[in-house]
CSV table of C-alpha atoms in Angstrom, one decimal:
chain,number,residue,atom,x,y,z
O,26,UNK,CA,22.4,238.6,247.5
O,27,UNK,CA,25.6,237.8,249.5
O,28,UNK,CA,27.4,234.4,250.5
O,29,UNK,CA,26.0,231.1,249.1
O,30,UNK,CA,22.5,230.7,248.0
O,31,UNK,CA,20.7,227.8,246.7
O,32,UNK,CA,17.3,226.9,244.9
O,33,UNK,CA,14.9,225.5,245.5
O,34,UNK,CA,14.6,225.2,249.0
O,35,UNK,CA,12.4,222.2,248.9
O,36,UNK,CA,12.0,219.9,246.3
O,37,UNK,CA,9.6,217.0,246.1
O,38,UNK,CA,9.6,214.8,243.1
O,39,UNK,CA,8.8,211.2,241.7
O,40,UNK,CA,11.2,208.8,240.8
O,41,UNK,CA,10.5,209.3,237.1
O,42,UNK,CA,10.8,213.1,237.2
O,43,UNK,CA,14.1,215.1,236.1
O,44,UNK,CA,14.8,218.2,238.2
O,45,UNK,CA,18.0,220.6,238.7
O,46,UNK,CA,19.0,221.8,242.0
O,47,UNK,CA,21.0,225.6,241.2
O,48,UNK,CA,23.9,226.9,243.7
O,49,UNK,CA,25.6,230.5,243.3
O,50,UNK,CA,28.4,231.9,245.1
O,51,UNK,CA,28.3,235.7,245.9
O,52,UNK,CA,32.1,235.3,247.3
O,53,UNK,CA,34.1,235.4,244.5
O,54,UNK,CA,35.8,231.8,245.1
O,55,UNK,CA,37.0,229.0,242.7
O,56,UNK,CA,35.7,226.0,244.0
O,57,UNK,CA,32.4,224.7,244.4
O,58,UNK,CA,31.2,221.5,246.3
O,59,UNK,CA,27.7,219.4,246.5
O,60,UNK,CA,27.3,217.9,249.4
O,61,UNK,CA,24.3,215.1,250.8
O,62,UNK,CA,23.2,215.1,254.3
O,63,UNK,CA,21.0,212.2,255.5
O,64,UNK,CA,19.4,211.5,258.3
O,65,UNK,CA,22.1,209.9,261.1
O,66,UNK,CA,25.2,209.9,258.4
O,67,UNK,CA,27.8,212.0,258.4
O,68,UNK,CA,28.2,214.8,255.8
O,69,UNK,CA,28.8,213.2,252.3
O,70,UNK,CA,30.9,214.9,249.6
O,71,UNK,CA,29.7,214.0,246.1
O,72,UNK,CA,31.5,216.6,243.8
O,73,UNK,CA,33.9,219.2,244.0
O,74,UNK,CA,34.6,221.7,240.9
O,75,UNK,CA,37.7,223.8,240.9
O,76,UNK,CA,38.1,226.3,238.1
O,77,UNK,CA,34.6,224.8,236.6
O,78,UNK,CA,36.6,221.7,236.3
O,79,UNK,CA,35.2,218.6,238.2
O,80,UNK,CA,38.2,217.3,240.2
O,81,UNK,CA,36.3,215.3,242.7
O,82,UNK,CA,33.4,212.5,241.8
O,83,UNK,CA,33.0,210.1,245.1
O,84,UNK,CA,31.2,207.2,243.4
O,85,UNK,CA,28.1,209.1,243.1
O,86,UNK,CA,25.7,207.2,241.0
O,87,UNK,CA,25.1,208.5,237.4
O,88,UNK,CA,21.7,209.7,238.4
O,89,UNK,CA,23.2,212.6,239.8
O,90,UNK,CA,24.7,215.0,237.3
O,91,UNK,CA,26.6,218.1,238.4
O,92,UNK,CA,27.2,220.7,236.0
O,93,UNK,CA,29.8,224.0,236.5
O,94,UNK,CA,29.0,226.7,233.9
O,95,UNK,CA,31.3,229.1,235.4
O,96,UNK,CA,32.8,229.8,239.0
O,97,UNK,CA,29.8,231.2,240.3
O,98,UNK,CA,26.9,228.6,239.6
O,99,UNK,CA,26.7,224.9,240.2
O,100,UNK,CA,23.8,222.8,239.2
O,101,UNK,CA,23.0,219.1,240.3
O,102,UNK,CA,20.7,217.4,237.7
O,103,UNK,CA,18.7,214.5,239.1
O,104,UNK,CA,17.0,212.2,237.1
O,105,UNK,CA,15.5,209.0,237.9
O,106,UNK,CA,16.1,208.9,241.7
O,107,UNK,CA,15.1,206.5,244.5
O,108,UNK,CA,13.7,207.2,247.5
O,109,UNK,CA,17.0,206.9,249.4
O,110,UNK,CA,17.9,209.5,247.6
O,111,UNK,CA,15.6,211.7,249.7
O,112,UNK,CA,18.2,214.2,251.8
O,113,UNK,CA,19.5,217.3,252.4
O,114,UNK,CA,21.7,218.8,249.3
O,115,UNK,CA,23.9,221.4,250.6
O,116,UNK,CA,26.2,223.4,248.1
O,117,UNK,CA,29.5,225.1,249.4
O,118,UNK,CA,32.3,227.2,248.2
O,119,UNK,CA,36.0,227.9,248.9
O,120,UNK,CA,38.8,230.3,247.6
O,121,UNK,CA,40.6,227.1,246.1
O,122,UNK,CA,40.7,223.4,246.4
O,123,UNK,CA,43.7,221.6,247.1
O,124,UNK,CA,45.9,224.8,247.8
O,125,UNK,CA,49.0,225.2,250.2
O,126,UNK,CA,46.2,225.1,252.8
O,127,UNK,CA,42.3,224.1,253.7
O,128,UNK,CA,40.6,226.9,252.8
O,129,UNK,CA,37.2,227.6,254.7
O,130,UNK,CA,34.2,226.2,252.9
O,131,UNK,CA,31.2,228.4,252.9
O,132,UNK,CA,27.7,226.9,253.0
O,133,UNK,CA,24.4,227.1,251.5
O,134,UNK,CA,21.2,226.8,253.2
O,135,UNK,CA,20.4,223.3,251.2
O,136,UNK,CA,17.8,222.0,249.3
O,137,UNK,CA,15.8,219.5,251.2
O,138,UNK,CA,14.9,216.8,248.5
O,139,UNK,CA,12.0,214.2,249.2
O,140,UNK,CA,11.8,211.4,246.5
O,141,UNK,CA,8.2,209.7,246.5
H,30,UNK,CA,43.3,207.6,257.5
H,31,UNK,CA,41.9,210.7,258.3
H,32,UNK,CA,39.1,210.3,261.0
H,33,UNK,CA,36.8,212.8,263.2
H,34,UNK,CA,35.0,211.2,266.2
H,35,UNK,CA,32.4,213.5,267.9
H,36,UNK,CA,31.7,210.9,270.9
H,37,UNK,CA,28.7,212.9,272.0
H,38,UNK,CA,25.4,212.7,269.9
H,39,UNK,CA,23.1,214.8,272.0
H,40,UNK,CA,23.3,216.8,274.9
H,41,UNK,CA,21.0,218.8,276.6
H,42,UNK,CA,21.5,221.7,279.2
H,43,UNK,CA,19.4,224.4,280.5
H,44,UNK,CA,20.2,228.2,279.9
H,45,UNK,CA,23.0,229.9,281.0
H,46,UNK,CA,24.9,226.7,281.6
H,47,UNK,CA,28.2,226.2,280.4
H,48,UNK,CA,28.5,223.4,277.6
H,49,UNK,CA,31.8,221.9,276.2
H,50,UNK,CA,31.9,219.7,272.8
H,51,UNK,CA,34.5,217.2,272.1
H,52,UNK,CA,36.0,216.8,268.9
H,53,UNK,CA,39.0,214.1,268.6
H,54,UNK,CA,40.9,213.6,265.3
H,55,UNK,CA,42.9,211.4,263.3
H,56,UNK,CA,45.7,212.3,261.2
H,57,UNK,CA,49.0,211.4,259.7
H,58,UNK,CA,49.4,215.1,258.3
H,59,UNK,CA,51.8,217.3,259.9
H,60,UNK,CA,49.9,220.3,258.6
H,61,UNK,CA,46.0,220.5,258.7
H,62,UNK,CA,43.5,222.4,259.8
H,63,UNK,CA,40.2,221.9,262.3
H,64,UNK,CA,36.9,223.5,261.8
H,65,UNK,CA,33.9,224.3,263.5
H,66,UNK,CA,30.3,224.4,262.0
H,67,UNK,CA,27.0,225.1,263.5
H,68,UNK,CA,24.0,223.8,261.8
H,69,UNK,CA,20.9,225.5,263.1
H,70,UNK,CA,17.4,224.0,262.4
H,71,UNK,CA,17.1,225.9,259.3
H,72,UNK,CA,19.7,223.7,258.0
H,73,UNK,CA,22.6,226.0,256.5
H,74,UNK,CA,26.3,225.1,258.3
H,75,UNK,CA,27.6,228.5,259.6
H,76,UNK,CA,31.1,228.5,259.9
H,77,UNK,CA,32.6,229.4,263.3
H,78,UNK,CA,36.3,228.8,263.2
H,79,UNK,CA,39.5,227.2,261.6
H,80,UNK,CA,42.6,226.5,263.3
H,81,UNK,CA,45.6,225.4,261.6
H,82,UNK,CA,47.9,223.0,263.4
H,83,UNK,CA,50.8,225.1,264.2
H,84,UNK,CA,48.6,227.4,266.2
H,85,UNK,CA,47.9,225.6,269.9
H,86,UNK,CA,46.6,228.9,271.2
H,87,UNK,CA,43.2,228.8,272.2
H,88,UNK,CA,40.8,231.2,271.1
H,89,UNK,CA,37.8,233.1,272.8
H,90,UNK,CA,35.1,234.8,270.7
H,91,UNK,CA,32.4,236.2,272.9
H,92,UNK,CA,30.7,233.1,274.5
H,93,UNK,CA,32.3,230.9,272.4
H,94,UNK,CA,35.9,229.2,273.2
H,95,UNK,CA,38.2,226.7,271.4
H,96,UNK,CA,40.7,224.4,273.1
H,97,UNK,CA,43.4,222.7,270.8
H,98,UNK,CA,45.4,220.0,272.4
H,99,UNK,CA,47.7,218.4,269.8
H,100,UNK,CA,48.8,215.9,272.5
H,101,UNK,CA,45.5,214.8,272.8
H,102,UNK,CA,44.5,215.4,269.2
H,103,UNK,CA,41.2,217.4,270.4
H,104,UNK,CA,39.6,220.5,269.6
H,105,UNK,CA,36.8,221.0,272.2
H,106,UNK,CA,34.4,223.5,271.9
H,107,UNK,CA,32.9,225.7,274.9
H,108,UNK,CA,30.0,227.7,275.0
H,109,UNK,CA,29.8,229.9,278.2
H,110,UNK,CA,26.5,230.6,280.0
H,111,UNK,CA,24.3,229.0,276.9
H,112,UNK,CA,21.2,230.4,275.2
H,113,UNK,CA,18.0,228.7,273.5
H,114,UNK,CA,19.8,230.2,270.2
H,115,UNK,CA,22.6,228.0,270.6
H,116,UNK,CA,20.4,224.8,270.1
H,117,UNK,CA,21.8,223.5,267.2
H,118,UNK,CA,24.0,220.7,265.6
H,119,UNK,CA,27.3,221.3,266.0
H,120,UNK,CA,30.0,220.1,263.3
H,121,UNK,CA,33.6,219.5,263.8
H,122,UNK,CA,35.8,218.9,260.6
H,123,UNK,CA,39.3,217.8,259.6
H,124,UNK,CA,40.8,219.4,256.5
H,125,UNK,CA,44.6,218.0,255.4
H,126,UNK,CA,46.5,217.1,252.4
H,127,UNK,CA,43.9,215.9,250.6
H,128,UNK,CA,41.9,219.3,249.7
H,129,UNK,CA,38.4,218.0,251.6
H,130,UNK,CA,37.0,218.0,254.6
H,131,UNK,CA,36.3,215.5,256.6
H,132,UNK,CA,33.3,215.8,259.1
H,133,UNK,CA,32.6,213.9,262.4
H,134,UNK,CA,29.1,213.1,262.8
H,135,UNK,CA,27.8,215.9,265.0
H,136,UNK,CA,26.1,217.0,268.4
H,137,UNK,CA,23.1,218.0,268.8
H,138,UNK,CA,23.0,220.2,271.6
H,139,UNK,CA,19.1,221.6,273.1
H,140,UNK,CA,19.7,224.5,275.1
H,141,UNK,CA,16.2,224.5,277.2
H,142,UNK,CA,14.7,228.2,278.8
């Protein structure tokens, strides 16, 4: 595997379900990101992990819970979601976060989430 | 405040036409980075280019070219002799001192045969 992978690619869940999204990067990067992309809205940054430490949490509701067990893996745990949470969830990684330059972020294919 | 504006929401061209996607940015940082990404229907954002604010030389990569004009805070992207496979949403993004990327709303390009 190369680049950034995400599983599952599609997920349908009810509002009472608990599910997890998985992201894995094979690029040797130290920073990982979760973004939400809703229809007709700009990409929204949700969380940033740098060296496995959460460094950004952009006012995301607690029903989204990220986890970064090591620098190659990132999870997004979902529980009691709302229909408005239906979106494409994109994972990205970069060499560093907040270095002396803005490193390129490389994205995975995304998970298309539908909440019924 | 940092901001990226892609005023063109949708563009439709016929194959082999040239097309330019506009990007205007706002930042108070003296050092910053500009990016273009392509998002085909499959969903993945594909990195196209990263340019730092000190390098105003235009860049060409095959049918793609980028025009960076610091004086007008623009970083426009031109596809020459467009092809159907170029159909996608294209995002311009700004990276500055805060570490994260600020994305524009994207321009949807449709190339018809």
